[in-house]
Short mmCIF file of C-alpha atoms in Angstrom, two decimals:
data_model
loop_
_atom_site.label_atom_id
_atom_site.label_comp_id
_atom_site.label_asym_id
_atom_site.label_seq_id
_atom_site.Cartn_x
_atom_site.Cartn_y
_atom_site.Cartn_z
CA MET D 1 0.00 0.00 0.00
CA ARG D 2 2.75 2.38 0.99
CA PHE D 3 4.65 1.60 -2.20
CA ARG D 4 1.51 2.31 -4.25
CA GLN D 5 1.13 5.67 -2.54
CA ARG D 6 4.74 6.64 -3.02
CA ALA D 7 5.16 5.41 -6.60
CA PRO D 8 3.36 8.35 -8.28
CA LEU D 9 5.43 10.74 -6.18
CA GLY D 10 8.63 9.00 -7.31
CA ILE D 11 7.57 9.12 -10.96
CA LEU D 12 6.72 12.82 -10.57
CA LEU D 13 10.16 13.53 -9.09
CA VAL D 14 11.88 11.68 -11.94
CA LEU D 15 9.79 13.61 -14.49
CA VAL D 16 10.57 16.98 -12.87
CA SER D 17 14.29 16.21 -12.80
CA CYS D 18 14.20 15.14 -16.48
CA LEU D 19 12.33 18.32 -17.41
CA SER D 20 14.79 20.52 -15.54
CA VAL D 21 17.73 18.89 -17.34
CA GLY D 22 15.87 19.32 -20.64
CA SER D 23 15.20 23.00 -20.00
CA ALA D 24 18.87 23.63 -19.14
CA ASN D 25 19.83 22.22 -22.51
CA ALA D 26 17.08 24.18 -24.23
CA ILE D 27 18.47 27.43 -22.87
CA GLY D 28 21.71 26.31 -24.50
CA GLN D 29 24.24 27.56 -22.03
CA SER D 30 26.94 25.71 -20.15
CA THR D 31 27.97 26.31 -16.57
CA GLN D 32 31.33 27.56 -17.91
CA ILE D 33 29.55 30.32 -19.84
CA ASP D 34 27.41 31.17 -16.80
CA ASP D 35 30.60 31.36 -14.75
CA ALA D 36 32.24 33.59 -17.40
CA GLN D 37 29.24 35.93 -17.33
CA SER D 38 29.18 36.22 -13.54
CA LYS D 39 32.96 36.79 -13.35
CA LEU D 40 32.66 39.49 -16.04
CA VAL D 41 29.94 41.29 -14.09
CA GLN D 42 32.02 40.97 -10.91
CA ALA D 43 35.01 42.51 -12.71
CA PHE D 44 32.83 45.33 -14.06
CA VAL D 45 31.53 46.14 -10.56
CA LEU D 46 35.11 46.36 -9.24
CA VAL D 47 36.34 48.47 -12.18
CA ARG D 48 33.40 50.84 -11.68
CA GLN D 49 34.26 51.09 -7.98
CA ALA D 50 37.87 51.98 -8.87
CA ASP D 51 36.53 54.59 -11.30
CA LEU D 52 34.27 56.16 -8.66
CA GLU D 53 37.14 56.16 -6.12
CA GLY D 54 39.11 58.37 -8.51
CA ALA D 55 41.43 56.06 -10.50
CA SER D 56 42.87 57.83 -13.54
CA PRO D 57 40.91 57.69 -16.85
CA GLY D 58 43.92 56.05 -18.55
CA GLN D 59 43.96 53.17 -16.06
CA ILE D 60 40.18 52.71 -16.31
CA SER D 61 40.45 52.71 -20.09
CA LEU D 62 43.00 49.87 -19.95
CA LEU D 63 40.72 47.83 -17.66
CA ALA D 64 37.76 48.55 -19.98
CA ASN D 65 39.79 47.11 -22.87
CA ASN D 66 40.35 43.94 -20.82
CA LEU D 67 36.63 43.74 -20.01
CA ASN D 68 35.74 44.09 -23.70
CA LEU D 69 38.25 41.36 -24.57
CA ALA D 70 36.75 39.06 -21.91
CA LEU D 71 33.28 39.87 -23.28
CA GLY D 72 34.50 38.92 -26.78
CA TYR D 73 35.75 35.55 -25.46
CA GLU D 74 32.42 34.98 -23.75
CA ASP D 75 30.57 35.79 -27.02
CA ASN D 76 32.77 33.26 -28.84
CA ALA D 77 32.03 30.67 -26.16
CA THR D 78 28.28 31.23 -26.58
CA LEU D 79 28.53 31.13 -30.39
CA LEU D 80 30.54 27.90 -30.36
CA PHE D 81 28.47 26.16 -27.68
CA SER D 82 26.21 24.27 -30.10
CA LYS D 83 29.03 23.56 -32.59
CA ASP D 84 32.15 22.71 -30.63
CA ILE D 85 31.81 22.29 -26.85
CA ASN D 86 35.59 22.05 -26.27
CA ALA D 87 36.27 25.30 -28.12
CA SER D 88 33.37 26.89 -26.24
CA ASN D 89 34.83 25.82 -22.88
CA PHE D 90 38.26 27.07 -23.96
CA TYR D 91 36.93 30.57 -24.69
CA ALA D 92 34.80 30.55 -21.53
CA SER D 93 37.84 29.74 -19.39
CA LYS D 94 39.89 32.44 -21.17
CA SER D 95 37.13 34.90 -20.36
CA VAL D 96 37.06 33.81 -16.70
CA SER D 97 40.83 34.15 -16.25
CA LEU D 98 40.91 37.57 -17.92
CA SER D 99 37.95 38.75 -15.80
CA ASN D 100 39.70 37.49 -12.64
CA ALA D 101 42.93 39.29 -13.59
CA THR D 102 40.95 42.47 -14.29
CA SER D 103 39.18 42.18 -10.93
CA ALA D 104 42.54 41.89 -9.14
CA GLN D 105 43.89 44.95 -11.00
CA ALA D 106 40.71 46.88 -10.21
CA LEU D 107 41.00 46.07 -6.50
CA SER D 108 44.59 47.26 -6.44
CA LEU D 109 43.60 50.43 -8.33
CA THR D 110 40.77 51.10 -5.87
CA SER D 111 43.16 50.83 -2.96
CA ALA D 112 45.71 53.11 -4.64
CA ALA D 113 43.00 55.63 -5.59
CA ARG D 114 41.67 55.70 -2.02
CA THR D 115 45.17 56.33 -0.63
CA GLN D 116 45.79 59.03 -3.22
CA THR D 117 42.49 60.73 -2.46
CA PHE D 118 43.28 60.63 1.29
CA LEU D 119 46.77 62.08 0.71
CA ASN D 120 45.34 64.81 -1.54
CA GLN D 121 42.81 65.72 1.16
CA VAL D 122 45.47 65.76 3.88
CA ALA D 123 47.73 67.95 1.71
CA ALA D 124 44.92 70.36 0.73
CA TYR D 125 43.61 70.82 4.30
CA SER D 126 47.16 71.10 5.72
CA ILE D 127 47.90 73.87 3.25
CA ALA D 128 44.58 75.53 4.19
CA VAL D 129 45.44 75.44 7.93
CA ALA D 130 49.01 76.64 7.30
CA ALA D 131 47.71 79.46 5.11
CA GLY D 132 45.19 80.33 7.85
CA PHE D 133 47.98 80.54 10.40
CA GLY D 134 50.17 82.60 8.06
CA SER D 135 47.34 85.00 7.28
CA ALA D 136 46.47 85.49 10.95
CA LEU D 137 50.14 86.15 11.73
CA PHE D 138 50.40 88.61 8.86
CA VAL D 139 47.38 90.60 10.05
CA LEU D 140 48.63 90.71 13.66
CA GLU D 141 52.21 91.57 12.80
CA PHE D 142 51.35 93.96 9.98
CA ASP D 143 52.39 97.04 12.06
CA ARG D 144 55.84 95.60 12.77
CA LEU D 145 56.32 94.82 9.09
CA ASP D 146 55.23 98.29 8.16
CA ASN D 147 57.81 99.77 10.55
CA LEU D 148 60.49 97.52 9.16
CA VAL D 149 59.75 98.63 5.59
CA ARG D 150 59.81 102.28 6.63
CA ARG D 151 63.21 101.85 8.34
CA MET D 152 64.63 100.18 5.26
CA ARG D 153 63.39 102.99 3.02
CA LEU D 154 64.88 105.59 5.37
CA ARG D 155 68.26 103.85 5.38
CA ARG D 156 68.27 103.80 1.57
CA THR D 157 67.46 107.53 1.42
CA ARG D 158 70.31 108.33 3.86
CA LEU D 159 72.76 106.29 1.84
CA ASN D 160 71.76 108.14 -1.33
CA MET I 1 45.06 85.49 17.31
CA LEU I 2 43.05 82.28 17.73
CA LEU I 3 39.88 83.86 16.31
CA LEU I 4 41.76 85.18 13.27
CA PHE I 5 43.49 81.85 12.75
CA GLY I 6 40.15 80.00 12.97
CA SER I 7 38.43 82.37 10.57
CA PHE I 8 41.18 82.22 7.94
CA SER I 9 41.46 78.44 8.27
CA LEU I 10 37.72 78.12 7.71
CA VAL I 11 37.86 80.21 4.54
CA TYR I 12 40.86 78.37 3.10
CA SER I 13 39.40 74.96 4.04
CA SER I 14 36.24 75.88 2.14
CA VAL I 15 38.38 76.66 -0.90
CA ALA I 16 40.16 73.29 -0.48
CA TYR I 17 36.83 71.44 -0.18
CA TYR I 18 35.50 73.15 -3.30
CA SER I 19 38.63 72.32 -5.31
CA LEU I 20 38.57 68.64 -4.17
CA SER I 21 34.87 68.13 -4.92
CA ARG I 22 33.67 66.74 -8.24
CA PRO I 23 31.91 69.40 -10.30
CA PRO I 24 28.18 68.72 -10.78
CA SER I 25 27.29 67.54 -14.26
CA GLN I 26 24.28 66.38 -16.24
CA GLU I 27 24.72 62.64 -16.81
CA PHE I 28 23.67 61.18 -20.15
CA ILE I 29 24.44 58.65 -22.86
CA ALA I 30 24.22 59.79 -26.48
CA TRP I 31 24.18 57.38 -29.39
CA GLY I 32 23.42 57.03 -33.06
CA VAL I 33 23.35 54.48 -35.86
CA PHE I 34 25.83 55.41 -38.57
CA SER I 35 26.03 54.45 -42.25
CA PRO I 36 29.30 53.18 -43.83
CA SER I 37 30.09 56.77 -44.83
CA GLY I 38 30.02 57.72 -41.13
CA THR I 39 26.85 59.81 -41.37
CA LEU I 40 23.47 59.60 -39.69
CA SER I 41 21.86 59.26 -43.15
CA LYS I 42 22.40 57.45 -46.48
CA TYR I 43 22.02 54.02 -44.89
CA PHE I 44 21.22 52.42 -48.24
CA SER I 45 23.12 52.53 -51.51
CA GLY I 46 20.13 53.85 -53.52
CA ALA I 47 17.92 56.85 -52.91
CA SER I 48 15.12 54.72 -51.50
CA ALA I 49 15.31 52.42 -48.50
CA ASN I 50 15.05 49.27 -50.60
CA VAL I 51 17.16 46.28 -49.61
CA ALA I 52 17.58 43.36 -51.97
CA ARG I 53 18.32 39.80 -50.92
CA GLY I 54 22.02 39.16 -50.30
CA GLN I 55 22.84 42.88 -50.15
CA THR I 56 25.03 43.43 -47.06
CA GLN I 57 24.57 46.57 -44.98
CA ASN I 58 27.51 47.68 -42.84
CA TRP I 59 26.30 50.03 -40.16
CA HIS I 60 27.70 50.82 -36.75
CA PHE I 61 26.56 52.37 -33.50
CA ALA I 62 28.58 55.11 -31.81
CA ILE I 63 27.76 55.38 -28.08
CA THR I 64 29.14 58.22 -25.96
CA ASN I 65 29.18 57.74 -22.20
CA GLN I 66 28.86 60.89 -20.07
CA MET I 67 27.52 59.14 -16.96
CA GLY I 68 30.51 59.96 -14.76
CA SER I 69 31.76 56.36 -14.56
CA ILE I 70 32.35 53.30 -16.76
CA GLN I 71 29.13 51.76 -18.14
CA TYR I 72 28.21 48.26 -19.34
CA VAL I 73 25.96 49.02 -22.31
CA GLN I 74 23.83 46.68 -24.40
CA VAL I 75 22.27 47.46 -27.78
CA VAL I 76 19.08 45.45 -28.33
CA TYR I 77 17.67 45.15 -31.85
CA ARG I 78 14.19 44.16 -32.98
CA LEU I 79 12.38 43.97 -36.29
CA ALA I 80 8.98 45.66 -36.49
CA ASN I 81 6.51 46.83 -39.13
CA ARG I 82 4.29 49.88 -39.65
CA THR I 83 1.73 48.83 -37.03
CA SER I 84 4.11 47.75 -34.24
CA ALA I 85 4.08 49.80 -31.03
CA ASP I 86 7.10 52.10 -30.87
CA PRO I 87 9.58 52.03 -28.01
CA ASN I 88 9.69 55.37 -26.19
CA ALA I 89 11.49 57.15 -23.37
CA THR I 90 10.07 54.84 -20.73
CA VAL I 91 9.04 51.58 -22.44
CA PRO I 92 11.01 49.30 -24.80
CA GLY I 93 9.42 47.90 -27.95
CA SER I 94 8.69 44.59 -26.26
CA THR I 95 5.62 43.91 -28.40
CA VAL I 96 8.05 42.57 -31.01
CA SER I 97 10.61 39.99 -30.03
CA GLN I 98 14.30 40.72 -29.72
CA LEU I 99 16.47 39.59 -32.67
CA GLY I 100 19.71 39.87 -30.75
CA ASN I 101 21.95 42.17 -28.81
CA ARG I 102 25.56 43.37 -28.56
CA SER I 103 27.25 44.59 -25.41
CA ILE I 104 30.25 46.82 -24.75
CA PHE I 105 32.05 48.44 -21.79
CA ILE I 106 32.55 52.18 -22.28
CA PRO I 107 34.70 54.29 -19.91
CA ASN I 108 33.42 57.72 -18.89
CA ALA I 109 33.77 60.51 -21.49
CA GLN I 110 34.58 58.02 -24.24
CA THR I 111 32.77 56.73 -27.30
CA GLY I 112 32.34 53.02 -27.97
CA PHE I 113 31.62 51.54 -31.39
CA VAL I 114 29.46 48.49 -32.09
CA ASN I 115 29.23 46.98 -35.57
CA PHE I 116 25.86 46.13 -37.06
CA THR I 117 26.24 44.14 -40.26
CA TRP I 118 23.11 42.64 -41.76
CA SER I 119 21.56 41.24 -44.89
CA ILE I 120 18.31 39.64 -46.02
CA ASN I 121 18.74 35.95 -46.80
CA SER I 122 15.28 35.08 -48.05
CA THR I 123 11.78 36.43 -48.41
CA SER I 124 8.61 34.37 -48.15
CA PRO I 125 5.30 35.96 -49.11
CA SER I 126 2.18 34.60 -47.39
CA PRO I 127 -1.27 34.37 -49.06
CA GLY I 128 -2.45 37.52 -47.24
CA GLY I 129 0.28 39.61 -48.89
CA MET I 130 2.43 39.63 -45.76
CA VAL I 131 6.11 39.10 -46.53
CA PHE I 132 8.34 37.41 -43.96
CA ILE I 133 12.11 37.57 -44.17
CA THR I 134 15.07 35.68 -42.78
CA MET I 135 18.21 37.63 -42.05
CA THR I 136 21.84 37.38 -41.01
CA ILE I 137 22.80 39.89 -38.33
CA ASN I 138 26.41 40.05 -37.16
CA GLY I 139 27.01 36.53 -38.47
CA ARG I 140 23.94 34.98 -36.83
CA GLN I 141 20.92 33.79 -38.77
CA VAL I 142 17.58 35.03 -37.47
CA SER I 143 13.97 34.45 -38.49
CA PRO I 144 11.86 37.36 -37.26
CA SER I 145 8.24 36.62 -36.45
CA VAL I 146 7.18 39.99 -37.87
CA GLY I 147 6.27 40.44 -41.54
CA ALA I 148 5.29 43.47 -43.62
CA ILE I 149 2.60 43.89 -46.27
CA GLY I 150 4.33 43.57 -49.64
CA GLY I 151 7.69 43.72 -47.84
CA GLN I 152 7.18 47.48 -47.41
CA GLY I 153 7.65 49.30 -44.12
CA PHE I 154 9.94 47.11 -42.09
CA ARG I 155 11.51 48.92 -39.17
CA PHE I 156 14.56 48.19 -37.06
CA PHE I 157 14.10 49.23 -33.44
CA PHE I 158 17.40 49.85 -31.67
CA GLU I 159 17.32 50.19 -27.89
CA LEU I 160 20.04 51.11 -25.43
CA TRP I 161 20.08 49.14 -22.18
CA THR I 162 22.56 49.62 -19.32
CA PHE I 163 23.67 47.20 -16.64
CA ASP I 164 22.14 47.97 -13.26
CA ILE I 165 24.31 46.68 -10.40
CA ALA I 166 21.46 46.75 -7.86
CA SER I 167 19.24 44.41 -9.87
CA ASN I 168 22.19 42.54 -11.44
CA SER I 169 20.59 42.81 -14.88
CA PHE I 170 20.35 45.06 -17.92
CA GLN I 171 17.65 47.72 -17.63
CA TYR I 172 16.09 49.75 -20.41
CA GLY I 173 17.73 53.15 -21.00
CA TYR I 174 20.16 54.82 -18.61
CA LYS I 175 19.74 56.14 -15.07
CA GLY I 176 18.56 59.76 -15.21
CA GLN I 177 18.24 62.21 -12.32
CA SER I 178 14.82 60.96 -11.21
CA SER I 179 14.03 57.95 -13.44
CA ARG I 180 15.45 55.83 -16.25
CA VAL I 181 15.68 57.46 -19.67
CA GLY I 182 15.13 55.41 -22.83
CA VAL I 183 16.61 56.65 -26.10
CA PRO I 184 15.37 54.32 -28.86
CA LEU I 185 16.30 54.64 -32.53
CA GLN I 186 14.59 53.28 -35.62
CA VAL I 187 15.44 52.82 -39.30
CA TRP I 188 12.87 52.01 -41.99
CA PHE I 189 13.53 49.72 -44.95
CA ASN I 190 11.70 47.76 -47.62
CA SER I 191 12.47 44.25 -48.71
CA VAL I 192 12.57 43.97 -52.53
#
C-alpha cells in the first residue's frame, strides 16, 4: 500500500528532474559560460568602484579594454556552444581568467585611488590650515612689518 | 590670534573642499546608428530604402558615455513593421521579439563603437500579402516573427540598455536624475 502511494510521487520527481535537465539544454548555455558571465559582471563592478574612487581615466580605459576582450571571449564561447563544446569551454575559461585578472587589478587600483584621495585631502587641508595661520600672523604683525619697511626705506634715502 | 586663525582656516578649508569636490554635471548617454560613410543618413546605396536579398549593410553604432563612470551598455535590436508599437522614453518595444543584442564596456567621457552588419537571406510571401524575411545579423541567422505587407515598411528598433548593479541585470535606458531614460532609434527599410 505504501509503495503504491509513493510510486506516483517518485515518478513525478523523476519527471521533474528530467524536465529541468531538458530546459537547461534548451536554454543552451553551459555552466562555464554562466561562470564567465558572472565573473565578467564581478570585474565590471570592481572596475566601476575603482573609477568612482578616482582612479585615472587612462587606467580605467585599460581595464575597460580587458573587459571588452573578456566579453568577446564569452561571445565566442556562446557562439561555439552548439558547434564545438571544447572550443566553447576554452573561450569561456579564457574569459574567466581575464575577468579574474581584471578584478585583481581593479581592486589594487581602488586601494591606490583611495590612498591618493586621502593624501590629496590631507595635503589640501594642511595647506589651508598653514595658510590660515600665516594670514592670521600677517594681520597681527602687519604694524611691525610696516615699521620695518619704513626703516629700510629711510636707510636707503640716507645712503643716497 | 586664535579667532583670526580659525576664521582664515575656515575660509581656506572651504576653498580646499570646493577644489577637491567633483563638479556637478548632467549625466547622459548619447548614441546614433551610422552608415558606412560615417553619417546619420544614407544608410542604403540607392535613394530609396530598398534592400535586396544578399545585399550586405555595414552600419555601426557610436555610443558616448557621459555618466561619470564606466558603463556596461547593451544594444538590443528588434524587427517591427508599420503597425508595431514604438519604443519610447520609458518603455522598450517589447511587443516585437528581440532579434539579438551586442554589449560593450565604455569608460566615462569616451565613445564606444558596435558593428551592425546585416543582410536579407530570403523572403517568403504569405497568401495575405504579408512578406516574412530571414536575415543574417552580425554573423547569426535570425527568423523574425514579424512580416510586412508587400515587404514594405519594415523597421529596425534599436534600444540602449545599461547594466544595473542593484538588480544585477540590464535595464532599459540609462539612469537619469529621477528615473530611467530610454533613447530608442529606428530605421525604416523595404524588402525587394
